[in-house]
């Protein structure tokens, strides 16, 4: 079957001139053909994500058109404004795919609002809400390597699409022939006939104003003298992040030179992920050269931000997503109480794989902490619930350990723009009182205990990878471990059982261990890997690390 589909693509008059040579180069190579055509990229709540190239299992204009036709079929049943917002980042062909999607929507009689230049995930979420759209499309593969691209779909609330809506869209996609099934209109024709319009400056201004309104201590940064190094990692963060920082009074910003402008090849770091040291290496070098107080890096679609903080000895230390989530929660709570802006019955939200230290901090300030499934849409879902009850102002902060933060209801996805703003404001505040982020973090550990949170990943590439992952999760459920590294398992929480967790079903297992440590096992939703999240608690870092190492060593054979 896949050979027949390969021959059909080979014989077709393909519009993308890169595809024909690629197909000809794999002719006669069954393994390569199978990899491209044996399956199609699956559309789920995270949309599509795959390697760029020719074939049904690749990201290309035909797969994008097919997905957009499926989305258009769903939008047509939704009433409302019959409008879809579109944005894209700096990845290879992101602009091409965004315009192709806009053309398919226009050909289906659906109006489009598209940004006139690359803009990040939070800007797409905001535009979807600002223009009362039925849906939104963000062309990005987030922090994946350069050979990937993707397509995220959003609902009318600016949150990533729900399971039910995604299932309907996927069903419509499957009815659409990948090469010929989508209605098509050129982008130029769509603009000319008025079906495709650009997002106005009013939309961008409203986004920046909504973010800046969430400052905890407005005006503080104007006099703090904070010296910042910033890297957009060749992505979409440069304009929005620097605009907001300059508006709040941070003017001493050194941009990491080779990572300043959009570049989908990401030549300075093969994996543009602010969670990893390699992505921040150039920024750290720049920090040492100019003596910066702080370094920020946002990923290509600018929904996540990583930092390095200056230590008292002049060295720089990376801050984990869990640590920054706790620091921001602590700063927002303390600052809003001091300023009298803390709402009654305040709510914070985090994912179940994020550090329990945040629960302790929230309890200290009298804030309700809600724990939700992994995926920022579940945090967005909590905001939507508060909004429906007329209590949206109760939401003060949400975060995931994977460096995603949000401190307001103006969008429904993680936002590196507001993350950057609040991190800088926090750094400026601690500097103004003779302290630092590093010092405050140590104070938090002294107060609540030395938590350590680490994530290990096990990759399962190739067509059999998903089957191996399924087998491992099945084995863990059928034969649950009684102990891990000598620590007795006191409780197993299986998130495929909503009746026990009170949350929607998810392929996640959490093991509570004697002594307070936890281990979470979760297959990634976007990549062929299983992640293990360790939380250990010791009298000091060395003790917490030793326990983590023992737990990881005991689990490793299960994932081989």
Coordinates of C-alpha atoms in Angstrom, one line a residue:
X1 CA 0.0 0.0 0.0
X2 CA 2.8 2.5 0.9
X3 CA 4.6 1.7 -2.3
X4 CA 1.5 2.5 -4.3
X5 CA 1.2 5.8 -2.4
X6 CA 4.9 6.5 -3.1
X7 CA 4.4 6.0 -6.8
X8 CA 1.3 8.3 -6.8
X9 CA 3.4 11.1 -5.2
X10 CA 6.3 10.4 -7.6
X11 CA 3.9 10.7 -10.6
X12 CA 2.2 13.8 -9.3
X13 CA 3.0 17.3 -10.5
X14 CA 4.3 18.4 -7.1
X15 CA 4.3 22.2 -6.4
X16 CA 7.2 22.1 -3.9
X17 CA 10.3 21.7 -6.0
X18 CA 12.2 20.1 -3.1
X19 CA 10.0 17.1 -3.1
X20 CA 10.6 15.4 -6.5
X21 CA 14.4 15.1 -6.0
X22 CA 13.8 13.7 -2.5
X23 CA 11.4 11.1 -3.8
X24 CA 13.7 10.1 -6.6
X25 CA 16.6 9.7 -4.2
X26 CA 14.8 7.0 -2.2
X27 CA 13.4 5.1 -5.2
X28 CA 14.0 1.4 -4.7
X29 CA 14.9 1.9 -1.0
X30 CA 12.0 0.1 0.7
X31 CA 12.9 1.2 4.3
X32 CA 13.1 4.9 3.3
X33 CA 9.8 4.7 1.4
X34 CA 8.1 2.9 4.3
X35 CA 9.3 5.6 6.7
X36 CA 7.7 8.3 4.6
X37 CA 4.5 6.6 3.5
X38 CA 3.6 3.6 5.7
X39 CA 1.7 5.9 8.1
X40 CA 0.4 9.4 8.1
X41 CA 1.2 12.1 10.7
X42 CA -1.5 11.8 13.3
X43 CA -3.5 14.9 14.2
X44 CA -4.1 15.1 18.0
X45 CA -4.7 17.8 20.6
X46 CA -1.1 19.0 20.0
X47 CA -1.9 19.1 16.2
X48 CA 0.8 17.8 13.9
X49 CA 4.6 17.5 14.3
X50 CA 7.1 15.8 12.1
X51 CA 10.2 15.9 10.0
X52 CA 10.1 18.2 6.9
X53 CA 10.0 16.3 3.6
X54 CA 7.9 14.4 1.1
X55 CA 5.3 11.9 2.2
X56 CA 2.3 11.3 4.4
X57 CA 4.6 10.9 7.4
X58 CA 6.3 14.2 6.9
X59 CA 5.5 17.9 7.2
X60 CA 4.9 19.5 3.8
X61 CA 2.4 21.7 2.0
X62 CA 0.1 18.8 1.2
X63 CA -0.1 17.5 4.7
X64 CA -0.7 21.1 5.9
X65 CA -3.5 21.5 3.3
X66 CA -5.1 18.2 4.3
X67 CA -5.0 19.1 8.0
X68 CA -6.4 22.6 7.3
X69 CA -9.3 21.1 5.2
X70 CA -10.2 18.9 8.2
X71 CA -10.1 21.9 10.5
X72 CA -12.2 24.0 8.0
X73 CA -14.8 21.2 7.9
X74 CA -15.1 21.4 11.6
X75 CA -15.1 25.3 11.7
X76 CA -18.0 25.3 9.2
X77 CA -20.2 23.5 11.8
X78 CA -19.4 25.9 14.6
X79 CA -21.4 29.1 13.6
X80 CA -19.8 32.2 15.2
X81 CA -17.6 34.5 13.2
X82 CA -16.3 31.8 10.8
X83 CA -12.8 33.2 11.3
X84 CA -9.4 31.5 12.1
X85 CA -6.3 33.3 13.4
X86 CA -2.9 32.1 12.0
X87 CA 0.7 32.7 13.2
X88 CA 4.1 31.1 12.6
X89 CA 7.6 31.1 14.0
X90 CA 11.1 31.1 12.4
X91 CA 11.2 27.4 11.4
X92 CA 12.0 26.3 7.9
X93 CA 8.8 26.7 5.8
X94 CA 6.8 28.0 8.7
X95 CA 5.7 31.1 6.7
X96 CA 5.0 28.9 3.6
X97 CA 2.8 26.5 5.7
X98 CA 1.0 29.4 7.4
X99 CA 0.1 31.0 4.0
X100 CA -1.0 27.6 2.6
X101 CA -3.3 27.1 5.6
X102 CA -4.7 30.6 5.1
X103 CA -5.4 29.8 1.5
X104 CA -7.2 26.6 2.2
X105 CA -9.4 28.4 4.8
X106 CA -10.2 31.2 2.4
X107 CA -11.1 28.7 -0.3
X108 CA -13.6 27.2 2.2
X109 CA -15.2 30.6 2.8
X110 CA -13.6 31.0 6.2
X111 CA -12.1 34.4 7.1
X112 CA -8.4 34.5 8.2
X113 CA -6.5 36.9 10.5
X114 CA -2.8 36.3 10.0
X115 CA 0.2 38.2 11.5
X116 CA 2.2 40.1 9.0
X117 CA 5.5 38.7 10.5
X118 CA 6.5 35.8 12.7
X119 CA 4.9 36.0 16.1
X120 CA 4.9 33.5 19.0
X121 CA 2.4 31.1 20.5
X122 CA 1.0 33.6 23.1
X123 CA 0.3 36.1 20.2
X124 CA -1.7 33.4 18.3
X125 CA -3.7 32.5 21.4
X126 CA -4.3 36.3 22.0
X127 CA -5.4 37.0 18.4
X128 CA -7.8 34.0 18.5
X129 CA -9.6 35.6 21.5
X130 CA -9.2 39.2 20.3
X131 CA -10.9 38.6 17.0
X132 CA -13.5 36.1 18.4
X133 CA -12.2 33.4 16.1
X134 CA -13.6 29.8 15.9
X135 CA -10.0 28.5 15.9
X136 CA -6.3 29.3 15.7
X137 CA -3.4 27.8 13.9
X138 CA 0.3 28.1 15.0
X139 CA 2.9 26.8 12.7
X140 CA 5.8 25.6 14.9
X141 CA 7.6 22.6 16.2
X142 CA 8.4 24.4 19.4
X143 CA 11.9 23.4 20.6
X144 CA 12.5 20.4 18.3
X145 CA 15.6 20.2 16.1
X146 CA 15.7 22.2 12.8
X147 CA 14.5 19.3 10.6
X148 CA 11.1 19.4 12.3
X149 CA 8.0 21.6 11.8
X150 CA 4.5 21.3 13.2
X151 CA 1.0 22.7 13.2
X152 CA -0.8 23.4 16.5
X153 CA -4.6 23.9 16.5
X154 CA -6.4 26.1 19.0
X155 CA -10.1 26.4 20.0
X156 CA -12.1 29.6 20.2
X157 CA -10.9 30.2 23.8
X158 CA -7.3 30.4 22.7
X159 CA -6.5 27.1 24.3
X160 CA -5.1 24.1 22.4
X161 CA -7.9 22.1 20.9
X162 CA -9.9 19.8 23.1
X163 CA -9.8 16.0 22.6
X164 CA -13.3 16.0 21.3
X165 CA -12.7 18.7 18.7
X166 CA -9.4 17.2 17.7
X167 CA -11.0 13.8 17.1
X168 CA -13.6 15.4 14.8
X169 CA -10.9 17.3 12.9
X170 CA -8.8 14.1 12.6
X171 CA -11.8 12.2 11.3
X172 CA -12.3 14.9 8.6
X173 CA -8.6 14.8 7.7
X174 CA -8.8 11.1 7.1
X175 CA -11.7 11.7 4.6
X176 CA -9.5 14.2 2.7
X177 CA -7.1 13.0 0.0
X178 CA -3.7 14.4 0.9
X179 CA -2.8 15.4 -2.6
X180 CA -6.1 16.5 -4.1
X181 CA -8.7 16.7 -1.4
X182 CA -8.2 20.2 0.0
X183 CA -9.8 23.3 -1.5
X184 CA -7.0 25.7 -2.5
X185 CA -6.7 29.4 -3.1
X186 CA -3.4 31.3 -3.4
X187 CA -2.5 33.6 -0.5
X188 CA -2.4 36.6 -2.8
X189 CA -5.9 35.8 -4.1
X190 CA -7.2 35.5 -0.5
X191 CA -5.8 38.9 0.4
X192 CA -7.1 40.5 -2.8
X193 CA -10.7 39.2 -2.2
X194 CA -10.6 40.2 1.5
X195 CA -10.9 36.8 3.0
X196 CA -7.4 37.0 4.4
X197 CA -6.5 40.1 6.5
X198 CA -3.5 40.8 8.7
X199 CA -3.7 41.2 12.4
X200 CA -3.7 44.9 13.1
X201 CA -1.3 46.9 15.3
X202 CA -4.2 47.3 17.7
X203 CA -4.1 43.5 18.4
X204 CA -0.3 43.6 19.1
X205 CA -0.7 46.7 21.3
X206 CA -3.5 45.1 23.2
X207 CA -1.3 42.0 23.8
X208 CA 1.6 44.0 25.2
X209 CA -0.8 46.1 27.4
X210 CA -2.4 42.9 28.8
X211 CA 1.1 41.5 29.7
X212 CA 2.4 44.8 31.1
X213 CA -0.7 45.1 33.3
X214 CA 0.5 42.0 35.2
X215 CA 3.6 43.6 36.6
X216 CA 3.7 43.0 40.4
X217 CA 5.6 46.2 41.2
X218 CA 5.1 48.6 38.3
X219 CA 7.9 51.1 37.7
X220 CA 10.4 49.2 39.7
X221 CA 12.6 48.3 36.8
X222 CA 13.1 51.9 35.7
X223 CA 15.5 52.5 38.5
X224 CA 16.9 49.1 39.2
X225 CA 19.8 49.2 36.7
X226 CA 19.4 45.6 35.7
X227 CA 21.9 44.4 33.1
X228 CA 20.4 41.7 30.9
X229 CA 21.6 39.3 28.2
X230 CA 18.8 37.9 26.0
X231 CA 18.7 35.3 23.3
X232 CA 15.6 34.6 21.2
X233 CA 17.5 31.4 19.9
X234 CA 16.9 32.6 16.3
X235 CA 13.1 32.4 17.0
X236 CA 10.1 34.6 17.3
X237 CA 10.7 36.2 20.7
X238 CA 13.0 39.1 19.7
X239 CA 10.4 41.8 19.0
X240 CA 7.7 41.0 21.6
X241 CA 10.1 40.3 24.5
X242 CA 12.3 43.4 23.9
X243 CA 9.2 45.6 23.4
X244 CA 7.7 44.6 26.7
X245 CA 11.1 44.8 28.6
X246 CA 11.8 48.3 27.2
X247 CA 8.3 49.4 28.0
X248 CA 8.8 48.5 31.7
X249 CA 12.2 50.3 31.9
X250 CA 14.8 47.7 31.1
X251 CA 17.1 49.3 28.5
X252 CA 20.5 47.6 29.2
X253 CA 19.8 44.6 27.0
X254 CA 22.6 42.8 25.1
X255 CA 21.2 40.4 22.5
X256 CA 23.2 37.3 21.8
X257 CA 24.6 38.2 18.4
X258 CA 24.5 34.9 16.5
X259 CA 21.0 34.0 17.9
X260 CA 19.3 37.4 17.3
X261 CA 17.5 37.1 14.0
X262 CA 15.2 34.4 12.7
X263 CA 17.1 31.4 11.4
X264 CA 15.3 28.1 11.0
X265 CA 18.5 26.2 10.7
X266 CA 19.4 27.0 14.3
X267 CA 23.1 26.8 13.4
X268 CA 24.4 27.8 16.8
X269 CA 22.6 25.0 18.7
X270 CA 21.1 21.9 17.1
X271 CA 18.4 21.7 19.7
X272 CA 17.0 25.2 20.4
X273 CA 15.6 24.2 23.8
X274 CA 16.1 26.6 26.7
X275 CA 16.0 23.7 29.1
X276 CA 19.5 22.5 27.9
X277 CA 22.9 24.0 28.5
X278 CA 24.0 23.9 24.8
X279 CA 21.2 26.3 23.9
X280 CA 22.3 28.8 26.5
X281 CA 26.1 28.4 26.0
X282 CA 26.5 31.4 23.7
X283 CA 24.4 33.5 26.0
X284 CA 26.5 32.5 29.0
X285 CA 29.7 33.5 27.1
X286 CA 28.1 36.9 26.4
X287 CA 27.2 37.3 30.1
X288 CA 30.7 36.8 31.2
X289 CA 31.9 39.3 28.6
X290 CA 29.6 42.1 29.7
X291 CA 29.0 41.1 33.4
X292 CA 25.2 40.8 33.1
X293 CA 23.0 40.2 36.1
X294 CA 20.8 37.8 34.3
X295 CA 20.5 35.8 31.0
X296 CA 17.2 34.9 29.4
X297 CA 16.6 32.6 26.4
X298 CA 13.2 31.9 24.7
X299 CA 12.5 29.0 22.4
X300 CA 11.6 29.4 18.7
X301 CA 7.9 29.9 19.3
X302 CA 8.5 31.9 22.5
X303 CA 6.2 30.1 24.8
X304 CA 9.0 28.9 27.1
X305 CA 11.9 30.7 28.7
X306 CA 15.1 29.5 30.4
X307 CA 17.5 31.6 32.5
X308 CA 20.9 31.8 34.0
X309 CA 21.4 33.8 37.2
X310 CA 24.5 35.5 38.5
X311 CA 25.9 34.0 41.7
X312 CA 27.7 36.0 44.4
X313 CA 31.1 34.6 43.2
X314 CA 30.4 36.0 39.7
X315 CA 29.7 32.7 38.1
X316 CA 26.4 31.9 36.3
X317 CA 24.0 29.1 37.3
X318 CA 21.1 27.7 35.2
X319 CA 17.7 27.7 37.0
X320 CA 15.4 24.7 36.3
X321 CA 11.8 25.1 35.2
X322 CA 10.6 23.8 38.6
X323 CA 12.8 26.2 40.5
X324 CA 11.7 29.2 38.4
X325 CA 8.1 28.2 38.8
X326 CA 8.5 28.2 42.6
X327 CA 10.5 31.5 42.5
X328 CA 7.8 33.2 40.4
X329 CA 5.0 31.9 42.5
X330 CA 6.7 33.0 45.7
X331 CA 7.5 36.5 44.2
X332 CA 4.0 37.0 42.9
X333 CA 2.3 36.0 46.1
X334 CA 4.6 38.0 48.4
X335 CA 4.5 41.1 46.1
X336 CA 0.7 41.1 45.6
X337 CA 0.1 40.7 49.3
X338 CA 2.5 43.6 49.9
X339 CA 0.8 45.8 47.3
X340 CA -2.7 44.8 48.3
X341 CA -3.5 43.3 44.8
X342 CA -3.9 39.7 45.9
X343 CA -7.4 38.5 45.0
X344 CA -9.6 36.7 47.5
X345 CA -9.3 32.9 47.2
X346 CA -6.4 33.1 44.8
X347 CA -5.7 30.1 42.6
X348 CA -2.4 28.8 41.1
X349 CA -2.2 25.8 38.8
X350 CA 0.6 23.4 37.9
X351 CA 1.0 20.1 36.2
X352 CA 1.1 16.8 38.1
X353 CA 4.8 16.3 37.1
X354 CA 5.9 19.7 38.5
X355 CA 7.5 20.0 41.9
X356 CA 5.5 19.6 45.1
X357 CA 7.6 22.4 46.5
X358 CA 5.1 24.7 44.8
X359 CA 2.2 23.2 46.7
X360 CA 4.1 24.0 50.0
X361 CA 4.8 27.6 48.8
X362 CA 1.1 28.1 47.8
X363 CA -0.1 26.8 51.1
X364 CA 2.2 29.2 52.9
X365 CA 0.6 32.2 51.2
X366 CA -3.0 30.8 51.5
X367 CA -3.3 30.2 47.8
X368 CA -5.2 27.2 46.4
X369 CA -2.9 25.1 44.2
X370 CA -4.6 23.0 41.6
X371 CA -2.8 20.1 40.0
X372 CA -3.7 19.1 36.4
X373 CA -2.5 16.8 33.7
X374 CA 0.6 17.6 31.7
X375 CA -0.1 20.0 28.8
X376 CA -0.7 23.7 29.2
X377 CA -4.3 23.3 27.8
X378 CA -5.3 21.8 31.2
X379 CA -4.1 25.0 32.9
X380 CA -6.0 26.9 30.3
X381 CA -9.0 24.7 31.1
X382 CA -8.8 25.8 34.8
X383 CA -8.8 29.5 33.8
X384 CA -11.8 28.9 31.5
X385 CA -13.7 27.3 34.5
X386 CA -12.9 30.3 36.7
X387 CA -14.0 32.6 33.8
X388 CA -17.3 30.8 33.4
X389 CA -18.0 31.3 37.1
X390 CA -17.2 35.0 36.8
X391 CA -14.0 34.5 38.9
X392 CA -11.2 34.7 36.4
X393 CA -9.3 37.3 38.5
X394 CA -8.7 34.5 41.1
X395 CA -6.1 33.0 38.7
X396 CA -2.6 34.4 39.6
X397 CA -0.1 32.0 38.1
X398 CA 0.3 28.7 36.3
X399 CA 3.4 26.7 35.3
X400 CA 4.9 23.5 34.0
X401 CA 8.3 22.1 34.9
X402 CA 9.2 22.3 31.2
X403 CA 9.8 26.1 31.5
X404 CA 6.3 27.3 30.7
X405 CA 4.7 30.1 32.7
X406 CA 1.6 32.2 32.6
X407 CA 0.4 35.0 35.0
X408 CA -2.9 36.2 33.7
X409 CA -6.0 35.1 31.8
X410 CA -5.4 37.2 28.6
X411 CA -4.1 34.0 26.8
X412 CA -4.6 30.3 27.4
X413 CA -1.1 28.9 26.7
X414 CA 2.3 29.4 28.2
X415 CA 3.9 32.7 27.5
X416 CA 7.6 33.5 27.4
X417 CA 6.9 37.2 27.0
X418 CA 5.3 37.5 30.5
X419 CA 7.7 35.0 31.8
X420 CA 10.6 37.1 30.7
X421 CA 9.0 40.3 32.1
X422 CA 8.3 38.8 35.6
X423 CA 11.7 37.1 35.8
X424 CA 13.4 40.5 35.1
X425 CA 11.1 42.3 37.5
X426 CA 11.9 39.7 40.2
X427 CA 15.6 40.0 39.6
X428 CA 15.4 43.8 39.7
X429 CA 13.4 43.7 43.0
X430 CA 15.9 41.4 44.7
X431 CA 18.7 43.5 43.5
X432 CA 17.0 46.6 44.8
X433 CA 16.9 45.2 48.4
X434 CA 20.5 43.9 48.3
X435 CA 19.5 40.3 47.5
X436 CA 19.4 38.1 44.4
X437 CA 17.4 35.3 42.7
X438 CA 20.1 32.9 43.9
X439 CA 19.8 34.1 47.5
X440 CA 16.0 33.9 47.5
X441 CA 16.1 30.3 46.1
X442 CA 18.4 29.3 48.9
X443 CA 16.1 30.9 51.5
X444 CA 13.1 28.9 50.0
X445 CA 15.1 25.7 50.3
X446 CA 16.0 26.5 53.9
X447 CA 12.4 27.2 54.7
X448 CA 10.7 24.3 53.0
X449 CA 13.4 21.6 52.6
X450 CA 15.9 20.7 49.8
X451 CA 13.8 19.4 47.0
X452 CA 15.5 18.1 43.9
X453 CA 13.6 17.6 40.7
X454 CA 15.2 15.8 37.7
X455 CA 13.9 14.4 34.5
X456 CA 15.4 11.5 32.5
X457 CA 14.3 10.6 29.0
X458 CA 14.5 7.3 27.1
X459 CA 14.1 7.5 23.3
X460 CA 12.4 4.9 21.1
X461 CA 13.0 5.9 17.5
X462 CA 11.6 4.3 14.3
X463 CA 8.3 2.8 13.4
X464 CA 8.5 0.2 16.3
X465 CA 9.2 2.9 18.9
X466 CA 5.6 3.6 19.9
X467 CA 4.9 -0.2 20.2
X468 CA 7.9 -0.5 22.6
X469 CA 6.6 2.4 24.7
X470 CA 3.2 0.8 24.9
X471 CA 4.7 -2.5 25.9
X472 CA 6.7 -0.9 28.7
X473 CA 3.7 1.0 30.1
X474 CA 1.6 -2.2 29.9
X475 CA 4.2 -4.1 31.8
X476 CA 4.4 -1.5 34.5
X477 CA 0.7 -1.7 35.0
X478 CA 0.5 -5.5 35.0
X479 CA 3.5 -5.9 37.3
X480 CA 3.9 -2.8 39.4
X481 CA 7.1 -2.6 41.4
X482 CA 6.8 -3.1 45.2
X483 CA 10.0 -1.1 45.7
X484 CA 12.4 1.0 43.8
X485 CA 16.1 1.0 44.8
X486 CA 15.1 -0.3 48.2
X487 CA 12.5 2.4 48.8
X488 CA 9.0 0.8 49.4
X489 CA 6.3 2.0 47.0
X490 CA 3.5 3.3 49.3
X491 CA 1.1 4.3 46.6
X492 CA 0.6 3.9 42.8
X493 CA -1.6 6.5 41.0
X494 CA -2.7 5.4 37.6
X495 CA -4.0 8.3 35.6
X496 CA -5.8 6.1 33.1
X497 CA -8.4 5.7 35.9
X498 CA -10.3 9.0 36.1
X499 CA -12.6 7.6 38.8
X500 CA -9.6 7.5 41.1
X501 CA -7.8 10.7 40.1
X502 CA -10.7 13.1 39.4
X503 CA -8.9 14.1 36.2
X504 CA -9.3 13.1 32.5
X505 CA -7.6 9.8 31.5
X506 CA -3.9 10.1 30.8
X507 CA -1.1 7.6 30.3
X508 CA 0.8 8.5 33.5
X509 CA 1.9 6.5 36.5
X510 CA 3.0 8.1 39.8
X511 CA 4.8 6.1 42.4
X512 CA 4.9 7.5 46.0
X513 CA 7.8 6.1 47.9
X514 CA 8.5 5.7 51.6
X515 CA 10.3 8.8 52.9
X516 CA 8.4 11.2 50.6
X517 CA 10.1 10.8 47.2
X518 CA 8.0 10.4 44.0
X519 CA 8.7 8.9 40.6
X520 CA 6.5 9.8 37.6
X521 CA 6.5 7.8 34.4
X522 CA 5.0 9.4 31.3
X523 CA 5.3 8.9 27.6
X524 CA 5.8 12.1 25.7
X525 CA 2.8 13.3 23.7
X526 CA 4.9 14.8 20.9
X527 CA 8.1 12.7 20.7
X528 CA 9.0 9.0 20.8
X529 CA 10.3 9.0 24.3
X530 CA 9.3 8.0 27.8
X531 CA 10.1 10.6 30.5
X532 CA 10.7 9.8 34.2
X533 CA 10.4 12.6 36.7
X534 CA 12.1 12.3 40.0
X535 CA 11.3 14.3 43.1
X536 CA 13.6 13.7 46.1
X537 CA 13.8 15.6 49.4
X538 CA 17.0 15.6 51.5
X539 CA 18.7 17.5 54.3
X540 CA 21.0 18.9 51.6
X541 CA 21.5 18.7 47.8
X542 CA 24.0 15.8 48.0
X543 CA 21.5 13.6 49.9
X544 CA 18.7 14.4 47.5
X545 CA 20.9 13.8 44.5
X546 CA 22.1 10.4 45.9
X547 CA 18.6 9.2 46.2
X548 CA 17.7 10.4 42.7
X549 CA 20.7 8.5 41.3
X550 CA 19.8 5.3 43.1
X551 CA 16.2 5.5 41.9
X552 CA 17.3 6.2 38.3
X553 CA 19.7 3.3 38.3
X554 CA 17.0 0.9 39.5
X555 CA 14.5 2.0 36.8
X556 CA 16.9 2.1 33.9
X557 CA 16.7 -1.6 33.0
X558 CA 12.9 -1.3 32.6
X559 CA 13.4 1.1 29.7
X560 CA 16.2 -0.8 27.8

